[in-house]
Amino acid sequence: MKNITPEDFRVKGQIDLSKIPTRLAIDTDATEEALALDKVQMKLSKKQDAMYAHNRHAFLICLQGMDTSGKDSLIREVFKEFNPRGVVIHSFKTPNSTELEHDYLWRHYLALPEKGKFAVFNRTHYENVLVTRVHPEYILFENLPGIEKVEDITPQFWANRMEQINNFEKHITQNGTTILKFYFHMSKEEQRLRLLKRLENPEDNWKFSAGDLKERERWDDYMAYYEEAINNTNTDYAPWYVVPADDKGVARFIVAQTIWEKLESLTDITEPELDPKVKANIDVYREQLKG
């Protein structure tokens, strides 16, 4: 897929999601998409091994999108060739009682990647300025000072929260973690078709939740809040990429290629060399093992 360049999907300046296509006007088929992804997967796998051994950099991959936008399947396909020791997947659900006793970023700090590793956040710290915007009553569970009712949650509250997220991301990037944030831009019609598929295919029934339909009713609100969040948290150190998600194969390739290009740009990543004393005695050790 030579015509796809990750930089074309990186957010530059203020965006209007309604003007960004959810499907690329390119001529590809599933076979071509799979082959292109396979090539990137192999390169990523080798470079990931080197990064793991190098043990200085870490990657945080943030995946956001509406229900059925393809985040789960993308994780399965893009990261399947990774060494399992070097990648950890976190799917953040509704905060539990322990998490609610801390600030909203606490559980995300705990899940940050170790040096040499990738962490993939499937739904991320951005849920705190997305789902909670659509359902501000959820904020009341955080027991914040001065927030006794929904009416106490002002526009400044959300502006502060997005500034806090920027500071969180700046802090971790300054300490060796590369952040790439992907919003899966899917059309409402494509979501309808995918939800319908879950109902019509018995093997996919388990994926369906009546709650998906309830959230779908708030589609326009979600689009507005996604747009606002992206526009207020897109930075040089933690950039957003708006990925057209109506075609899953294309979306997977875009994400994989973006990660590869960023990883390849870290030119200091090299596999560690064998200790000179060990290297000098390789023949001796080999003979010992043969004996």
mmCIF file of C-alpha atoms in Angstrom:
data_model
loop_
_atom_site.group_PDB
_atom_site.id
_atom_site.type_symbol
_atom_site.label_atom_id
_atom_site.label_comp_id
_atom_site.label_asym_id
_atom_site.label_seq_id
_atom_site.Cartn_x
_atom_site.Cartn_y
_atom_site.Cartn_z
ATOM 1 C CA MET A 1 0.000 0.000 0.000
ATOM 2 C CA LYS A 2 2.488 2.533 -1.305
ATOM 3 C CA ASN A 3 0.069 5.466 -1.244
ATOM 4 C CA ILE A 4 -0.415 5.311 2.540
ATOM 5 C CA THR A 5 1.911 7.560 4.537
ATOM 6 C CA PRO A 6 1.447 7.774 8.330
ATOM 7 C CA GLU A 7 2.294 11.464 8.378
ATOM 8 C CA ASP A 8 -0.874 12.111 6.346
ATOM 9 C CA PHE A 9 -2.959 10.998 9.347
ATOM 10 C CA ARG A 10 -1.079 12.922 12.005
ATOM 11 C CA VAL A 11 -3.120 15.790 13.401
ATOM 12 C CA LYS A 12 -1.727 19.171 12.464
ATOM 13 C CA GLY A 13 -3.560 22.159 13.870
ATOM 14 C CA GLN A 14 -7.245 22.207 14.727
ATOM 15 C CA ILE A 15 -9.415 19.524 13.151
ATOM 16 C CA ASP A 16 -13.086 19.093 12.260
ATOM 17 C CA LEU A 17 -13.897 15.385 12.402
ATOM 18 C CA SER A 18 -16.954 15.815 10.199
ATOM 19 C CA LYS A 19 -14.623 16.783 7.339
ATOM 20 C CA ILE A 20 -12.222 13.860 7.732
ATOM 21 C CA PRO A 21 -13.085 10.704 5.723
ATOM 22 C CA THR A 22 -13.662 7.432 7.548
ATOM 23 C CA ARG A 23 -12.570 5.394 4.509
ATOM 24 C CA LEU A 24 -9.679 5.998 2.122
ATOM 25 C CA ALA A 25 -10.362 6.293 -1.573
ATOM 26 C CA ILE A 26 -7.756 3.712 -2.572
ATOM 27 C CA ASP A 27 -8.005 0.488 -4.525
ATOM 28 C CA THR A 28 -6.919 -2.373 -2.244
ATOM 29 C CA ASP A 29 -8.230 -5.782 -1.328
ATOM 30 C CA ALA A 30 -7.967 -7.905 1.809
ATOM 31 C CA THR A 31 -5.064 -9.943 0.429
ATOM 32 C CA GLU A 32 -2.972 -6.894 -0.396
ATOM 33 C CA GLU A 33 -3.713 -5.370 3.007
ATOM 34 C CA ALA A 34 -2.727 -8.557 4.829
ATOM 35 C CA LEU A 35 0.538 -8.885 2.883
ATOM 36 C CA ALA A 36 1.452 -5.268 3.562
ATOM 37 C CA LEU A 37 0.758 -5.732 7.266
ATOM 38 C CA ASP A 38 2.821 -8.943 7.357
ATOM 39 C CA LYS A 39 5.869 -7.087 6.043
ATOM 40 C CA VAL A 40 5.609 -4.393 8.683
ATOM 41 C CA GLN A 41 5.001 -6.978 11.420
ATOM 42 C CA MET A 42 8.268 -8.737 10.615
ATOM 43 C CA LYS A 43 10.243 -5.489 10.773
ATOM 44 C CA LEU A 44 8.537 -4.478 14.009
ATOM 45 C CA SER A 45 9.262 -7.837 15.595
ATOM 46 C CA LYS A 46 13.011 -7.606 14.934
ATOM 47 C CA LYS A 47 13.252 -3.998 16.064
ATOM 48 C CA GLN A 48 11.199 -4.745 19.168
ATOM 49 C CA ASP A 49 13.678 -7.435 20.193
ATOM 50 C CA ALA A 50 16.510 -4.917 19.869
ATOM 51 C CA MET A 51 14.578 -2.328 21.897
ATOM 52 C CA TYR A 52 13.894 -4.904 24.612
ATOM 53 C CA ALA A 53 17.587 -5.757 24.858
ATOM 54 C CA HIS A 54 18.630 -2.085 24.653
ATOM 55 C CA ASN A 55 16.403 -1.405 27.688
ATOM 56 C CA ARG A 56 16.267 2.390 27.508
ATOM 57 C CA HIS A 57 13.163 3.317 25.517
ATOM 58 C CA ALA A 58 9.522 2.461 26.127
ATOM 59 C CA PHE A 59 6.441 2.887 23.932
ATOM 60 C CA LEU A 60 2.902 3.746 24.981
ATOM 61 C CA ILE A 61 0.344 3.066 22.245
ATOM 62 C CA CYS A 62 -3.052 4.663 22.961
ATOM 63 C CA LEU A 63 -6.112 3.373 21.096
ATOM 64 C CA GLN A 64 -9.393 5.280 21.241
ATOM 65 C CA GLY A 65 -12.574 4.898 19.248
ATOM 66 C CA MET A 66 -16.273 4.170 19.409
ATOM 67 C CA ASP A 67 -17.570 0.658 20.083
ATOM 68 C CA THR A 68 -16.829 -1.733 17.173
ATOM 69 C CA SER A 69 -14.158 0.565 15.704
ATOM 70 C CA GLY A 70 -11.721 -2.348 15.562
ATOM 71 C CA LYS A 71 -9.357 -1.766 18.496
ATOM 72 C CA ASP A 72 -9.393 -5.350 19.804
ATOM 73 C CA SER A 73 -8.806 -7.005 16.452
ATOM 74 C CA LEU A 74 -6.102 -4.476 15.606
ATOM 75 C CA ILE A 75 -4.203 -5.380 18.764
ATOM 76 C CA ARG A 76 -4.440 -9.059 17.851
ATOM 77 C CA GLU A 77 -3.199 -8.525 14.301
ATOM 78 C CA VAL A 78 -0.605 -5.769 14.678
ATOM 79 C CA PHE A 79 1.162 -7.136 17.760
ATOM 80 C CA LYS A 80 0.928 -10.886 17.125
ATOM 81 C CA GLU A 81 4.583 -11.178 16.036
ATOM 82 C CA PHE A 82 5.887 -9.296 19.077
ATOM 83 C CA ASN A 83 7.856 -11.123 21.722
ATOM 84 C CA PRO A 84 5.254 -11.496 24.526
ATOM 85 C CA ARG A 85 7.859 -10.462 27.098
ATOM 86 C CA GLY A 86 8.019 -7.033 25.529
ATOM 87 C CA VAL A 87 4.376 -5.985 25.182
ATOM 88 C CA VAL A 88 1.570 -5.603 27.736
ATOM 89 C CA ILE A 89 -2.061 -4.868 26.853
ATOM 90 C CA HIS A 90 -4.286 -2.902 29.236
ATOM 91 C CA SER A 91 -8.045 -2.586 28.698
ATOM 92 C CA PHE A 92 -9.364 0.021 31.080
ATOM 93 C CA LYS A 93 -12.891 -0.617 32.291
ATOM 94 C CA THR A 94 -15.067 1.359 34.720
ATOM 95 C CA PRO A 95 -12.848 2.330 37.697
ATOM 96 C CA ASN A 96 -13.159 -0.036 40.652
ATOM 97 C CA SER A 97 -13.503 1.032 44.287
ATOM 98 C CA THR A 98 -9.739 1.067 44.893
ATOM 99 C CA GLU A 99 -9.058 3.122 41.772
ATOM 100 C CA LEU A 100 -11.730 5.630 42.751
ATOM 101 C CA GLU A 101 -9.862 6.241 46.026
ATOM 102 C CA HIS A 102 -7.052 7.768 43.953
ATOM 103 C CA ASP A 103 -6.896 10.474 41.314
ATOM 104 C CA TYR A 104 -8.116 9.462 37.862
ATOM 105 C CA LEU A 105 -4.617 9.116 36.389
ATOM 106 C CA TRP A 106 -3.316 6.842 39.151
ATOM 107 C CA ARG A 107 -4.269 3.557 37.510
ATOM 108 C CA HIS A 108 -2.745 4.694 34.228
ATOM 109 C CA TYR A 109 0.574 5.510 35.897
ATOM 110 C CA LEU A 110 0.602 1.969 37.304
ATOM 111 C CA ALA A 111 0.164 0.521 33.808
ATOM 112 C CA LEU A 112 2.956 2.480 32.107
ATOM 113 C CA PRO A 113 5.524 0.372 30.241
ATOM 114 C CA GLU A 114 8.850 -0.630 31.717
ATOM 115 C CA LYS A 115 12.011 0.311 29.850
ATOM 116 C CA GLY A 116 12.379 -1.816 26.754
ATOM 117 C CA LYS A 117 8.677 -2.606 26.551
ATOM 118 C CA PHE A 118 5.496 -1.622 24.754
ATOM 119 C CA ALA A 119 2.261 -0.926 26.603
ATOM 120 C CA VAL A 120 -0.976 -0.769 24.635
ATOM 121 C CA PHE A 121 -3.854 1.080 26.252
ATOM 122 C CA ASN A 122 -7.123 -0.196 24.762
ATOM 123 C CA ARG A 123 -9.251 2.734 25.829
ATOM 124 C CA THR A 124 -7.086 5.100 27.753
ATOM 125 C CA HIS A 125 -6.828 7.991 30.170
ATOM 126 C CA TYR A 126 -8.891 9.897 27.587
ATOM 127 C CA GLU A 127 -12.018 8.136 28.782
ATOM 128 C CA ASN A 128 -11.821 10.695 31.597
ATOM 129 C CA VAL A 129 -12.629 13.499 29.154
ATOM 130 C CA LEU A 130 -14.899 11.476 26.848
ATOM 131 C CA VAL A 131 -17.259 9.085 28.620
ATOM 132 C CA THR A 132 -17.350 11.364 31.639
ATOM 133 C CA ARG A 133 -18.244 14.308 29.400
ATOM 134 C CA VAL A 134 -21.191 12.393 27.981
ATOM 135 C CA HIS A 135 -22.068 11.085 31.465
ATOM 136 C CA PRO A 136 -20.825 13.752 33.898
ATOM 137 C CA GLU A 137 -22.604 11.988 36.759
ATOM 138 C CA TYR A 138 -19.706 9.511 36.736
ATOM 139 C CA ILE A 139 -17.446 12.262 38.086
ATOM 140 C CA LEU A 140 -19.433 12.253 41.330
ATOM 141 C CA PHE A 141 -18.004 8.795 42.142
ATOM 142 C CA GLU A 142 -14.539 10.370 42.359
ATOM 143 C CA ASN A 143 -15.499 12.273 45.543
ATOM 144 C CA LEU A 144 -13.683 15.415 44.462
ATOM 145 C CA PRO A 145 -13.651 18.474 46.738
ATOM 146 C CA GLY A 146 -16.211 21.044 45.629
ATOM 147 C CA ILE A 147 -18.025 18.622 43.302
ATOM 148 C CA GLU A 148 -21.279 17.702 45.030
ATOM 149 C CA LYS A 149 -23.556 17.600 41.981
ATOM 150 C CA VAL A 150 -23.291 17.608 38.202
ATOM 151 C CA GLU A 151 -23.920 21.343 38.090
ATOM 152 C CA ASP A 152 -20.641 21.886 39.936
ATOM 153 C CA ILE A 153 -18.712 20.519 36.949
ATOM 154 C CA THR A 154 -17.807 23.606 34.942
ATOM 155 C CA PRO A 155 -16.153 24.025 31.515
ATOM 156 C CA GLN A 156 -13.003 25.014 33.400
ATOM 157 C CA PHE A 157 -13.036 21.615 35.113
ATOM 158 C CA TRP A 158 -12.682 19.898 31.715
ATOM 159 C CA ALA A 159 -10.066 22.390 30.534
ATOM 160 C CA ASN A 160 -8.050 21.671 33.680
ATOM 161 C CA ARG A 161 -8.366 17.937 33.158
ATOM 162 C CA MET A 162 -7.036 18.118 29.611
ATOM 163 C CA GLU A 163 -4.140 20.262 30.813
ATOM 164 C CA GLN A 164 -3.425 17.610 33.457
ATOM 165 C CA ILE A 165 -3.376 14.942 30.748
ATOM 166 C CA ASN A 166 -0.921 17.019 28.718
ATOM 167 C CA ASN A 167 1.312 17.336 31.780
ATOM 168 C CA PHE A 168 1.072 13.582 32.440
ATOM 169 C CA GLU A 169 2.143 12.821 28.889
ATOM 170 C CA LYS A 170 4.905 15.407 28.898
ATOM 171 C CA HIS A 171 6.316 13.976 32.113
ATOM 172 C CA ILE A 172 6.535 10.408 30.833
ATOM 173 C CA THR A 173 7.922 11.372 27.414
ATOM 174 C CA GLN A 174 10.669 13.381 29.105
ATOM 175 C CA ASN A 175 11.581 10.186 30.924
ATOM 176 C CA GLY A 176 12.003 7.943 27.915
ATOM 177 C CA THR A 177 8.506 6.852 26.880
ATOM 178 C CA THR A 178 7.356 7.481 23.317
ATOM 179 C CA ILE A 179 3.603 8.088 23.047
ATOM 180 C CA LEU A 180 1.538 7.490 19.906
ATOM 181 C CA LYS A 181 -2.211 8.154 20.111
ATOM 182 C CA PHE A 182 -4.657 6.760 17.551
ATOM 183 C CA TYR A 183 -8.298 7.721 17.169
ATOM 184 C CA PHE A 184 -10.229 5.214 15.045
ATOM 185 C CA HIS A 185 -12.485 7.380 12.917
ATOM 186 C CA MET A 186 -15.476 5.244 11.997
ATOM 187 C CA SER A 187 -18.761 6.276 10.406
ATOM 188 C CA LYS A 188 -22.026 5.822 12.237
ATOM 189 C CA GLU A 189 -23.293 3.684 9.361
ATOM 190 C CA GLU A 190 -20.294 1.358 9.598
ATOM 191 C CA GLN A 191 -20.933 0.951 13.319
ATOM 192 C CA ARG A 192 -24.547 0.032 12.572
ATOM 193 C CA LEU A 193 -23.409 -2.691 10.187
ATOM 194 C CA ARG A 194 -20.878 -4.092 12.647
ATOM 195 C CA LEU A 195 -23.376 -4.165 15.494
ATOM 196 C CA LEU A 196 -25.900 -5.871 13.229
ATOM 197 C CA LYS A 197 -23.276 -8.465 12.283
ATOM 198 C CA ARG A 198 -22.793 -9.290 15.952
ATOM 199 C CA LEU A 199 -26.492 -10.043 16.231
ATOM 200 C CA GLU A 200 -26.798 -11.999 13.000
ATOM 201 C CA ASN A 201 -23.731 -14.229 13.486
ATOM 202 C CA PRO A 202 -24.203 -16.614 16.430
ATOM 203 C CA GLU A 203 -20.451 -16.849 17.016
ATOM 204 C CA ASP A 204 -20.335 -13.071 17.484
ATOM 205 C CA ASN A 205 -23.410 -12.761 19.710
ATOM 206 C CA TRP A 206 -21.285 -12.616 22.862
ATOM 207 C CA LYS A 207 -19.707 -9.361 21.645
ATOM 208 C CA PHE A 208 -23.041 -7.546 21.600
ATOM 209 C CA SER A 209 -24.172 -5.365 24.480
ATOM 210 C CA ALA A 210 -27.443 -3.481 24.691
ATOM 211 C CA GLY A 211 -25.377 -0.685 26.212
ATOM 212 C CA ASP A 212 -23.728 -0.182 22.820
ATOM 213 C CA LEU A 213 -27.074 0.951 21.414
ATOM 214 C CA LYS A 214 -27.600 3.337 24.293
ATOM 215 C CA GLU A 215 -24.195 4.948 23.743
ATOM 216 C CA ARG A 216 -24.866 5.062 20.006
ATOM 217 C CA GLU A 217 -27.747 7.435 20.708
ATOM 218 C CA ARG A 218 -25.143 9.915 21.961
ATOM 219 C CA TRP A 219 -23.025 9.663 18.808
ATOM 220 C CA ASP A 220 -22.998 13.400 18.086
ATOM 221 C CA ASP A 221 -21.956 14.189 21.653
ATOM 222 C CA TYR A 222 -19.105 11.722 21.459
ATOM 223 C CA MET A 223 -17.902 13.183 18.165
ATOM 224 C CA ALA A 224 -17.916 16.679 19.630
ATOM 225 C CA TYR A 225 -15.966 15.603 22.714
ATOM 226 C CA TYR A 226 -13.486 13.529 20.721
ATOM 227 C CA GLU A 227 -12.824 16.514 18.516
ATOM 228 C CA GLU A 228 -12.350 18.802 21.502
ATOM 229 C CA ALA A 229 -10.069 16.335 23.283
ATOM 230 C CA ILE A 230 -7.887 15.793 20.219
ATOM 231 C CA ASN A 231 -7.614 19.513 19.516
ATOM 232 C CA ASN A 232 -6.606 20.256 23.106
ATOM 233 C CA THR A 233 -4.177 17.398 23.669
ATOM 234 C CA ASN A 234 -2.370 17.067 20.349
ATOM 235 C CA THR A 235 1.269 17.892 21.046
ATOM 236 C CA ASP A 236 4.663 17.359 19.448
ATOM 237 C CA TYR A 237 5.611 15.003 22.269
ATOM 238 C CA ALA A 238 2.347 13.011 22.228
ATOM 239 C CA PRO A 239 0.763 13.341 18.772
ATOM 240 C CA TRP A 240 -2.690 12.204 17.707
ATOM 241 C CA TYR A 241 -3.340 10.256 14.509
ATOM 242 C CA VAL A 242 -6.868 10.148 13.088
ATOM 243 C CA VAL A 243 -7.106 6.748 11.402
ATOM 244 C CA PRO A 244 -9.908 6.038 8.890
ATOM 245 C CA ALA A 245 -11.438 2.927 10.454
ATOM 246 C CA ASP A 246 -14.230 1.791 8.140
ATOM 247 C CA ASP A 247 -11.690 -0.534 6.490
ATOM 248 C CA LYS A 248 -10.017 -2.570 9.254
ATOM 249 C CA GLY A 249 -7.157 -3.771 7.063
ATOM 250 C CA VAL A 250 -6.144 -0.252 6.114
ATOM 251 C CA ALA A 251 -6.433 0.941 9.720
ATOM 252 C CA ARG A 252 -4.164 -1.854 10.945
ATOM 253 C CA PHE A 253 -1.542 -1.053 8.345
ATOM 254 C CA ILE A 254 -1.572 2.660 9.197
ATOM 255 C CA VAL A 255 -1.045 1.974 12.907
ATOM 256 C CA ALA A 256 1.679 -0.630 12.310
ATOM 257 C CA GLN A 257 3.536 1.556 9.818
ATOM 258 C CA THR A 258 3.322 4.570 12.140
ATOM 259 C CA ILE A 259 4.825 2.583 15.021
ATOM 260 C CA TRP A 260 7.531 1.193 12.744
ATOM 261 C CA GLU A 261 8.572 4.601 11.410
ATOM 262 C CA LYS A 262 8.762 6.059 14.918
ATOM 263 C CA LEU A 263 10.701 3.073 16.227
ATOM 264 C CA GLU A 264 13.087 3.217 13.278
ATOM 265 C CA SER A 265 13.729 6.930 13.962
ATOM 266 C CA LEU A 266 15.251 6.060 17.362
ATOM 267 C CA THR A 267 18.710 5.528 15.945
ATOM 268 C CA ASP A 268 20.379 4.842 19.286
ATOM 269 C CA ILE A 269 18.596 1.482 19.645
ATOM 270 C CA THR A 270 21.139 -1.265 19.112
ATOM 271 C CA GLU A 271 21.435 -4.800 20.358
ATOM 272 C CA PRO A 272 23.939 -4.966 23.229
ATOM 273 C CA GLU A 273 27.313 -6.461 22.406
ATOM 274 C CA LEU A 274 28.619 -9.530 24.136
ATOM 275 C CA ASP A 275 31.017 -8.894 26.996
ATOM 276 C CA PRO A 276 34.576 -8.935 25.528
ATOM 277 C CA LYS A 277 35.737 -11.574 28.020
ATOM 278 C CA VAL A 278 32.833 -13.861 27.125
ATOM 279 C CA LYS A 279 33.355 -13.216 23.419
ATOM 280 C CA ALA A 280 37.032 -14.124 23.696
ATOM 281 C CA ASN A 281 36.117 -17.482 25.217
ATOM 282 C CA ILE A 282 33.255 -18.478 22.920
ATOM 283 C CA ASP A 283 35.234 -21.390 21.491
ATOM 284 C CA VAL A 284 36.018 -22.643 24.982
ATOM 285 C CA TYR A 285 32.368 -22.519 26.024
ATOM 286 C CA ARG A 286 31.335 -24.236 22.807
ATOM 287 C CA GLU A 287 33.696 -27.105 23.436
ATOM 288 C CA GLN A 288 32.445 -27.443 27.000
ATOM 289 C CA LEU A 289 28.877 -27.809 25.771
ATOM 290 C CA LYS A 290 29.873 -30.327 23.110
ATOM 291 C CA GLY A 291 31.645 -32.463 25.687
#
